[in-house]
XYZ file of C-alpha atoms in Angstrom:
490
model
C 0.000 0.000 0.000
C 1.213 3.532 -0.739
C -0.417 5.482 1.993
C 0.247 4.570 6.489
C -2.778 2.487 7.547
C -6.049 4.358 8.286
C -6.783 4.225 11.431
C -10.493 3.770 12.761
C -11.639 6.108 15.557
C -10.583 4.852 18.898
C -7.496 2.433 17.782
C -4.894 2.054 20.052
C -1.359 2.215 17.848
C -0.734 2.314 14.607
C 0.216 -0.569 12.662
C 4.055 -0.181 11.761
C 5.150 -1.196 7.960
C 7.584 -4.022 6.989
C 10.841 -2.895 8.594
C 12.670 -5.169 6.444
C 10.787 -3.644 3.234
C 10.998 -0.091 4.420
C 14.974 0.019 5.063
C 15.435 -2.456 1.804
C 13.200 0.235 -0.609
C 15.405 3.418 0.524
C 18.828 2.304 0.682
C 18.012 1.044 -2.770
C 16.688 4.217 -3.826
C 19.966 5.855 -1.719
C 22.406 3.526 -4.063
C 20.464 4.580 -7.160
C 21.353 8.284 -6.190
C 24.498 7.918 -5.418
C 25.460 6.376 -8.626
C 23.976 9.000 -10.501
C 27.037 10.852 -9.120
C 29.738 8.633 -10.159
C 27.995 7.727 -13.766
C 29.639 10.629 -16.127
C 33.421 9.570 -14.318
C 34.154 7.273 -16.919
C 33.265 9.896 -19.964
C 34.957 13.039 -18.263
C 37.688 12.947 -20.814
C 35.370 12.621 -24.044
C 32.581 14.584 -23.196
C 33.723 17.497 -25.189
C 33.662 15.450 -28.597
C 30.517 14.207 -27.721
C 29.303 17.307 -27.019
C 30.837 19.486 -29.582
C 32.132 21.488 -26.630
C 35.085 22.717 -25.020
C 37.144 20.843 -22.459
C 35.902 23.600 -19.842
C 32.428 24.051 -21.067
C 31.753 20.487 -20.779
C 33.221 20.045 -16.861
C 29.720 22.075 -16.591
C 28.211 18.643 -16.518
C 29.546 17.864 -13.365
C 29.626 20.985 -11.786
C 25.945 21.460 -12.232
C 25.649 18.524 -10.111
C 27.182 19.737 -7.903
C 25.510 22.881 -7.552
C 21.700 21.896 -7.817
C 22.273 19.224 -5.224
C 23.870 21.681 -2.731
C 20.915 23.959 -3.115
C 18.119 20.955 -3.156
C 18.958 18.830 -0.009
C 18.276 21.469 2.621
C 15.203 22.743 0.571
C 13.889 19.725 0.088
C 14.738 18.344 3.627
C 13.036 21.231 5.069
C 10.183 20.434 3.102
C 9.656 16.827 3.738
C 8.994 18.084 7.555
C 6.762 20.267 6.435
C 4.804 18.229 4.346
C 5.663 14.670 4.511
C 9.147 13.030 3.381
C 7.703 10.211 1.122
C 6.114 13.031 -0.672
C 9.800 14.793 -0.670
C 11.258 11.662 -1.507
C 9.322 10.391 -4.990
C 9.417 13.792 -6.097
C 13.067 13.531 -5.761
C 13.075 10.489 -7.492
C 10.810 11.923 -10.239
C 13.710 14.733 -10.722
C 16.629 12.041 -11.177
C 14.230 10.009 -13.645
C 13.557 13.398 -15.580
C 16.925 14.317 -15.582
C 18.709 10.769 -16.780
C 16.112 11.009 -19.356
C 17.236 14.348 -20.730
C 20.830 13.560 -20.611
C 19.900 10.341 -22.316
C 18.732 12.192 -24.940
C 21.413 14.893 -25.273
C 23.823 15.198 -27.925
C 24.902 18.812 -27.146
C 26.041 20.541 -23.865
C 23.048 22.932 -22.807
C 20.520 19.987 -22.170
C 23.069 17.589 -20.588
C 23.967 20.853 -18.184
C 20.521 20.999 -17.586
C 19.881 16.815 -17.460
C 22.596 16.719 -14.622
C 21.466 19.689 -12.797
C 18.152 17.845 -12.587
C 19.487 14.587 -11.767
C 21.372 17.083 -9.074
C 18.341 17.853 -7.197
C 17.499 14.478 -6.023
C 20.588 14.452 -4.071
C 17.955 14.725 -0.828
C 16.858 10.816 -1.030
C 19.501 9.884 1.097
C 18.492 12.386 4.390
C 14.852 11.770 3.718
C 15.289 8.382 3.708
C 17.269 8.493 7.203
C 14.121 10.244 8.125
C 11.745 8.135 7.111
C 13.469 5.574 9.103
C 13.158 7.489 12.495
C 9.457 8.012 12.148
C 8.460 3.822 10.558
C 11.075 1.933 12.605
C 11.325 0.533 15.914
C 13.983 2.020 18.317
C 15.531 -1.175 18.160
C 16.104 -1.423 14.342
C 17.126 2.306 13.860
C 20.651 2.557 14.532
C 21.346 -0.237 12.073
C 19.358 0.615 9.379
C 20.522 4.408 9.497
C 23.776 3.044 9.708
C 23.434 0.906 6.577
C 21.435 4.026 4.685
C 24.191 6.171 5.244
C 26.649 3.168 3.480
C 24.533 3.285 0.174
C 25.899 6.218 -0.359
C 29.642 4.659 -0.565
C 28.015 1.450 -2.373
C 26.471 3.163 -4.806
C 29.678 5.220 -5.534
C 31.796 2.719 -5.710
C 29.479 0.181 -7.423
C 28.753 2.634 -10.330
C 32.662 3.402 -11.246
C 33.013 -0.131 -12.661
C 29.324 -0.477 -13.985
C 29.556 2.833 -15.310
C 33.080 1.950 -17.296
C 31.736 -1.353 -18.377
C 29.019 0.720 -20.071
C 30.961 3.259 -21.637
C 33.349 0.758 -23.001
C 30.931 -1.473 -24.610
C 27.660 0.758 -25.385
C 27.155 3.491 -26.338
C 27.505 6.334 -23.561
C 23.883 7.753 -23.116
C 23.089 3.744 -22.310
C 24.415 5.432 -18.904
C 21.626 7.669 -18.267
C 18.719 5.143 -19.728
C 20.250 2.647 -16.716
C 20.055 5.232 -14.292
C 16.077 6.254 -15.662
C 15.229 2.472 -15.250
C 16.646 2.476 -11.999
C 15.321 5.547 -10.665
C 11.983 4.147 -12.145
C 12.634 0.947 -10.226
C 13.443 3.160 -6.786
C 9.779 5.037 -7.553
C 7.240 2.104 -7.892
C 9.104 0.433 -4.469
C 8.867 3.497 -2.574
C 5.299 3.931 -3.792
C 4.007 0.178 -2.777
C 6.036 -0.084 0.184
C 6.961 3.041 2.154
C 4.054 4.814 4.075
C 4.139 8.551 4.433
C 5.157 9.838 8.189
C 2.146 11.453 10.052
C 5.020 13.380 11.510
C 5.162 16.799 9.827
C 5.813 20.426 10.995
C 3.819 21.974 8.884
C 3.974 26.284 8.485
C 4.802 28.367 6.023
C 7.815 27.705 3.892
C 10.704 29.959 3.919
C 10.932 31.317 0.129
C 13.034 34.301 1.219
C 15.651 32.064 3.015
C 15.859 29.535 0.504
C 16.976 32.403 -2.329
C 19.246 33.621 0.290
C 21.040 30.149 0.900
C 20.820 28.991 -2.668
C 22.740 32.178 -3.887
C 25.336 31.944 -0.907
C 25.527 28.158 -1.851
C 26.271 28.368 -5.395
C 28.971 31.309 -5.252
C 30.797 29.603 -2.357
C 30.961 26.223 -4.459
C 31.365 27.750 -7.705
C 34.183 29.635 -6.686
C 35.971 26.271 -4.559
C 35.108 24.287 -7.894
C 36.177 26.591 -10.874
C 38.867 28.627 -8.929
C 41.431 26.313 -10.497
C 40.528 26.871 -13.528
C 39.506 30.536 -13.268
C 42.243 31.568 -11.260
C 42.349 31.896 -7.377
C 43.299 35.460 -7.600
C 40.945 36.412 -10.293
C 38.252 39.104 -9.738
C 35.401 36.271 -10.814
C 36.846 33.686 -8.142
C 37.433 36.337 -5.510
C 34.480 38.010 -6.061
C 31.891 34.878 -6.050
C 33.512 34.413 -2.621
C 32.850 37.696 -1.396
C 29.269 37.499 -2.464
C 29.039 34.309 -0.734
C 30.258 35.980 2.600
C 28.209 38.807 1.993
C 25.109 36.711 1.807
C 25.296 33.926 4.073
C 25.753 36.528 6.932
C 22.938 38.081 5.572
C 21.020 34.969 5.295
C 22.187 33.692 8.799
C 20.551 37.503 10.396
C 17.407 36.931 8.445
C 16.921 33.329 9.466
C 17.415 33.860 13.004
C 14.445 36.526 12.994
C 11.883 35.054 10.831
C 9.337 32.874 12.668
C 9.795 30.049 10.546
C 13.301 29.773 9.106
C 14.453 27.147 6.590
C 17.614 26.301 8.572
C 16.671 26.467 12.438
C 19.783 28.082 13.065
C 19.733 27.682 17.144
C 19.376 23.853 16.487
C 22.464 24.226 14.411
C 24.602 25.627 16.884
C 23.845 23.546 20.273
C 27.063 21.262 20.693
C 25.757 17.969 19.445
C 24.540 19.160 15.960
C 27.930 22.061 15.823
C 30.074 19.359 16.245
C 28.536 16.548 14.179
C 28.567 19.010 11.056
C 31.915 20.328 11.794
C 32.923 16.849 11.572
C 31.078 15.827 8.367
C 33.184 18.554 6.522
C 36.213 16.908 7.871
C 34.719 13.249 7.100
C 33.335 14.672 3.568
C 37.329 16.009 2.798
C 38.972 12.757 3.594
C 36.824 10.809 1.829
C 36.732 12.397 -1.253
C 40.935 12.967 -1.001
C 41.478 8.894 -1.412
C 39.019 9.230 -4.376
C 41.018 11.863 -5.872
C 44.488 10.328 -5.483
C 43.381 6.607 -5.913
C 42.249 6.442 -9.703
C 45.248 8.766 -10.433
C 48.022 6.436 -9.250
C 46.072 3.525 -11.261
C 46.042 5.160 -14.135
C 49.419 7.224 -14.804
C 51.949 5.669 -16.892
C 54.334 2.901 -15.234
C 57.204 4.984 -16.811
C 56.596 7.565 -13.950
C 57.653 5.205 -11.255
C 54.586 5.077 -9.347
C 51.857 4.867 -11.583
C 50.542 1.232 -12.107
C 49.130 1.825 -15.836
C 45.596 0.573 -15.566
C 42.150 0.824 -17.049
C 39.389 3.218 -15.889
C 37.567 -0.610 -15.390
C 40.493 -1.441 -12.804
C 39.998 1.900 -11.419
C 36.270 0.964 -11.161
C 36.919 -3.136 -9.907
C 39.717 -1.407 -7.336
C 37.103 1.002 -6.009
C 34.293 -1.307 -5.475
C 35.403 -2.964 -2.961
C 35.245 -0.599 -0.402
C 31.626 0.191 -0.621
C 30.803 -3.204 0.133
C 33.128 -2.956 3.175
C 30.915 0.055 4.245
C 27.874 -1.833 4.194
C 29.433 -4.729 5.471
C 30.416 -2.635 8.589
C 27.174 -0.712 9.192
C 26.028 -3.701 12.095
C 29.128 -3.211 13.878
C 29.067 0.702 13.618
C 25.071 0.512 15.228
C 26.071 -2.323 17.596
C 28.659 -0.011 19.109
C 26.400 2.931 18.986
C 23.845 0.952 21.110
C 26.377 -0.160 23.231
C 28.784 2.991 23.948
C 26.778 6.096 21.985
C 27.490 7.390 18.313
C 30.280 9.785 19.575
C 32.277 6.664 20.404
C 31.740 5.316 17.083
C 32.237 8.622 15.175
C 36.144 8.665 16.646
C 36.587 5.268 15.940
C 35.777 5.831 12.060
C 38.120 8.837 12.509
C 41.405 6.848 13.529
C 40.595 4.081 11.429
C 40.453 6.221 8.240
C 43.695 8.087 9.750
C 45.312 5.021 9.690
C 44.127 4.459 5.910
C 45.790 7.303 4.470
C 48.822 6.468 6.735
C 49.063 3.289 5.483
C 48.982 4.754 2.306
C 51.705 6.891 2.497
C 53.458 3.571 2.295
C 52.314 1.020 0.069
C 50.981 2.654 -2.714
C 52.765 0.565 -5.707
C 50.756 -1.759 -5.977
C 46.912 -2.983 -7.013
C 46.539 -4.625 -3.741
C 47.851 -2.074 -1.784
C 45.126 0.307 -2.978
C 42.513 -1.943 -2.305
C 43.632 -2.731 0.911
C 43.967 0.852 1.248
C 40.449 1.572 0.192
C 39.005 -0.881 2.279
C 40.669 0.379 6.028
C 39.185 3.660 5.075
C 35.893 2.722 3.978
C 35.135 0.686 7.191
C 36.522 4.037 8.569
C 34.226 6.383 6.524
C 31.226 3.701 7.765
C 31.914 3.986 11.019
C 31.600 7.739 10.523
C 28.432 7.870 8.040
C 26.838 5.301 10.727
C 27.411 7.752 13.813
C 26.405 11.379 12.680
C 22.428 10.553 11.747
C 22.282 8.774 15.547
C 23.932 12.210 16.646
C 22.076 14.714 14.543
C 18.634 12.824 15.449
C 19.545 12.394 19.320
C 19.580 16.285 19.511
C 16.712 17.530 17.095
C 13.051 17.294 17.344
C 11.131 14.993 14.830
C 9.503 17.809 13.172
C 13.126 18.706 12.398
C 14.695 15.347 11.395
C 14.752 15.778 7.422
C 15.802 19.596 7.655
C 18.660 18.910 10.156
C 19.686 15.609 8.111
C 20.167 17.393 5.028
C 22.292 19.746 6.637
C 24.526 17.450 7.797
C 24.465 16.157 3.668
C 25.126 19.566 3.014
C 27.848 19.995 5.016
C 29.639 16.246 3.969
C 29.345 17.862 0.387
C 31.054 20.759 1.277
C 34.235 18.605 2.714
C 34.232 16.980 -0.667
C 34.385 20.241 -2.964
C 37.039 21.520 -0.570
C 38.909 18.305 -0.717
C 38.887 18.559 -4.315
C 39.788 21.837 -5.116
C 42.626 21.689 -2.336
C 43.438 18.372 -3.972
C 43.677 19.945 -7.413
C 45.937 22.822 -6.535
C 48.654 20.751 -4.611
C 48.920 18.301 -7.342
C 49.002 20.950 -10.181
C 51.753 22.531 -8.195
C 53.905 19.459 -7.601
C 54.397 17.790 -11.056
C 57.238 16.379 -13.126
C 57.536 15.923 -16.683
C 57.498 12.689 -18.190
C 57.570 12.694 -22.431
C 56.826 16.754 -22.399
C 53.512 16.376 -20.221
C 53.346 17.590 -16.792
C 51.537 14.821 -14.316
C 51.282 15.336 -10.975
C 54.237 13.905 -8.769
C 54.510 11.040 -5.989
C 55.452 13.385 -3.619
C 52.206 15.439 -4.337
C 49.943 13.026 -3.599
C 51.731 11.650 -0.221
C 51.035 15.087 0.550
C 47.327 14.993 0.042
C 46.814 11.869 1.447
C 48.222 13.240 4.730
C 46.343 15.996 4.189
C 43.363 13.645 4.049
C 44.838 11.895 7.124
C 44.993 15.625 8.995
C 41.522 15.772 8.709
C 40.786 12.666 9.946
C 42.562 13.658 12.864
C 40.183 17.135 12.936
C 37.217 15.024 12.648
C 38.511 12.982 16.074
C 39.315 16.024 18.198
C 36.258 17.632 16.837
C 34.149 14.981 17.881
C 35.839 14.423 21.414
C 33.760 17.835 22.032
C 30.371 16.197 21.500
C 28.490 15.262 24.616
C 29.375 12.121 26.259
C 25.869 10.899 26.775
C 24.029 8.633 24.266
C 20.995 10.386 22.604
C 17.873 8.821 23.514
C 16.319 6.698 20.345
C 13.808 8.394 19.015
C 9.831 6.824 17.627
C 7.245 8.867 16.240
C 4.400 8.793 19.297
C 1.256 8.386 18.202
C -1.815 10.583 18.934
C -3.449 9.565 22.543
C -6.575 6.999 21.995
C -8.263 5.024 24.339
C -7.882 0.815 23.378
C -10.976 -0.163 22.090
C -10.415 -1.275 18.469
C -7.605 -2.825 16.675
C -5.754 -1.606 13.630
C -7.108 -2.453 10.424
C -4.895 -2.799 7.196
């Protein structure tokens, strides 16, 4: 059924769906997001023939990712607790089928910009699905299946590099985008059968005003951290889109905190628990995103340099995969020790282990194996993580808030990642050698990036040694007060 049981007059509790069902439908509709985001890796480099476009003008396919899903997840996170996070959710997936389907049928840049940007604004599923969860599940299954929501993220990214270069090598390239229509298709008639829609909503007025505001600071901060490089960090576009974005935000931030009811509930955001969790993420989101800068790099320069091992964007892919599974794979452990010790515990865990991953490789880093053993410590490192911050964010907000505050905390991983990568992208354009009159970037530059990446695994520890030491209480939707004198009906 596609709606919560009706309940008659006088019924005691509602009837609760199919856990099982419920936690299989979204992280299967959070791994058919997530690969959206990986799909166009493959085709990077030959996008501008097939598009008739420039080198630069065609990176615009990525970037408008980029830059619609930063501006959709707290929109549509916000409104999902306004007006009910299924509802949030299939129109989300509605977007990413639209979009694939454009793309799909794109030969030239402007509609694959504007394909990707819509495929972009579905970036929310994965929050509202975490949401979802808190209001449907028992308090015993919620740890554990936020836990394993949060991995589809890393499952679906690391799934889709070698589906996505299997493709491209034997199909023709927009079979990409009618894979991710069918799937997102798939994700839609699942969530429609089998996920009911929370009776937990906020409800009010939505915040038009603040979501300009935010979407204007958004997209000048991250266009400037994403096409700085290639602009020019000193130019008066770069520097300027990052003044506007100051200018803004504070603005925003003084208008939110005086309107009755904000977009962004800024006094949630800044008691300890939720601070600290989001300062975090940006740390997590940057170390994450470093090892999937450097790691298809080493793969794939030339042996002649030394340390390049002279493989295949598929061995990239098969290399890769591996550690999404180990993120799922470790989800149960990262909610049995949340249960057991709290989610702060488990947050600095992931943080040392994926310390330890870039440490590790600092040293072996000549080999296949070595990067998949690599990618594997921190993956069970970034699970760890990914488990822990929805069990913090949720043990300090109200469920009214649930969707708005978990996209945030989205929000604020994706954030880490576009500073990761633009950081990323200026050490290794600055340490190169020359190999056959091409510059590539050197072995020294990426040890230093992947202790970099290591550093801020080290932020995300201390910063989470400041959350509070108490476990968050579990958190179920209550139902409304009724005296017992009729059972639930289907």
């Amino acid at each position: 059924m596609s709606e919560a049981p009706v309940q008659p007059a006088g019924s005691a509790r509602p009837v609760r769906p199919n856990p099982n069902a419920v936690v299989a439908v979204l992280a299967l509709s959070g791994i058919t997001v997530s690969l959206m985001q990986t799909l166009v890796i493959p085709i990077v480099p030959e996008l501008p023939k097939y598009l008739d476009a420039s080198a630069s003008n065609a990176a615009w396919a990525v970037t408008a990712t980029l830059l619609a899903a930063a501006v959709a997840t707290p929109v549509a996170g916000r409104l999902g607790d306004m007006f009910g996070k299924r509802l949030m959710l299939l129109v989300s997936l509605v977007l990413l089928v639209s979009g694939s389907v454009v793309a799909a049928l794109s030969d030239t840049l402007v509609p694959m910009i504007v394909g990707r940007a819509l495929q972009g604004l579905a970036a929310a599923v994965v929050p509202l699905g975490i949401s979802i969860m808190r209001d449907e599940l028992p308090p015993e299954r919620l740890a554990g299946s936020t836990a394993l929501m949060s991995a589809s993220l890393g499952v679906g990214g690391a799934l889709g590099l070698p589906a996505a270069a299997f493709i491209a090598d034997h199909y023709d390239w927009h079979v990409l985008f009618w894979t991710s229509a069918a799937l997102g298709v798939v994700a839609f008639a699942l969530v429609m059968l089998l996920v009911p829609e929370s009776k937990v909503r906020s409800g009010g007025r939505f915040d038009a005003v603040g979501a300009m505001g935010l979407a204007v600071g958004l997209v000048s901060l991250l266009l400037a951290v994403s096409k700085g490089a290639d602009w020019g960090w000193a130019s008066g576009t770069t520097l300027g889109l990052f003044a506007l974005a100051v200018v803004v935000l504070l603005a925003w931030g003084f208008f939110e905190l005086r309107t009755a009811q904000p977009l962004v509930d800024l006094r949630t955001t800044v008691r300890r628990q939720v601070l600290f969790t989001n300062l975090a993420s940006i740390a997590f989101g940057f170390s994450m995103f470093a090892m999937s800068l450097v790691i298809p790099q080493l793969l794939q320069l030339p042996t002649q340099t030394g340390y390049g091992l002279g493989r295949s964007m598929l061995t990239v892919g098969l290399v890769m995969a591996p550690q999404g599974l180990v993120m799922m794979a470790f989800a149960p452990l990262s909610a049995a020790i949340t249960k057991a010790r709290g989610p702060k515990v488990t947050l600095m865990i992931g943080a040392v282990i994926v310390a330890a991953g870039y440490g590790l490789n600092i040293v072996l880093m000549s080999e296949v194996w070595h990067l998949i053993l690599v990618s594997c410590v921190i993956g069970a490192g970034v699970g760890f993580a990914y488990g822990a911050m929805p069990a913090l964010i949720m043990g300090a907000v109200a469920a009214s808030e649930t969707a708005a505050a978990n996209s945030l905390n989205t929000l604020m991983r994706s954030i880490g990642t576009s500073v990761a990568s633009a950081l990323a992208g200026v050490i290794l354009a600055q340490m190169t050698i020359s190999l056959g009159g091409t510059t590539l970037p050197s072995e020294n530059g990426f040890k230093v990036v992947m202790a970099i990446g290591a550093g801020a695994a080290v932020l995300a520890f201390v910063l989470a040694s400041f959350l509070p030491g108490r476990r968050p209480a579990e958190t179920e939707p209550v139902p409304a007060p009724a005296a017992p004198t009729a059972e639930s009906v289907r």
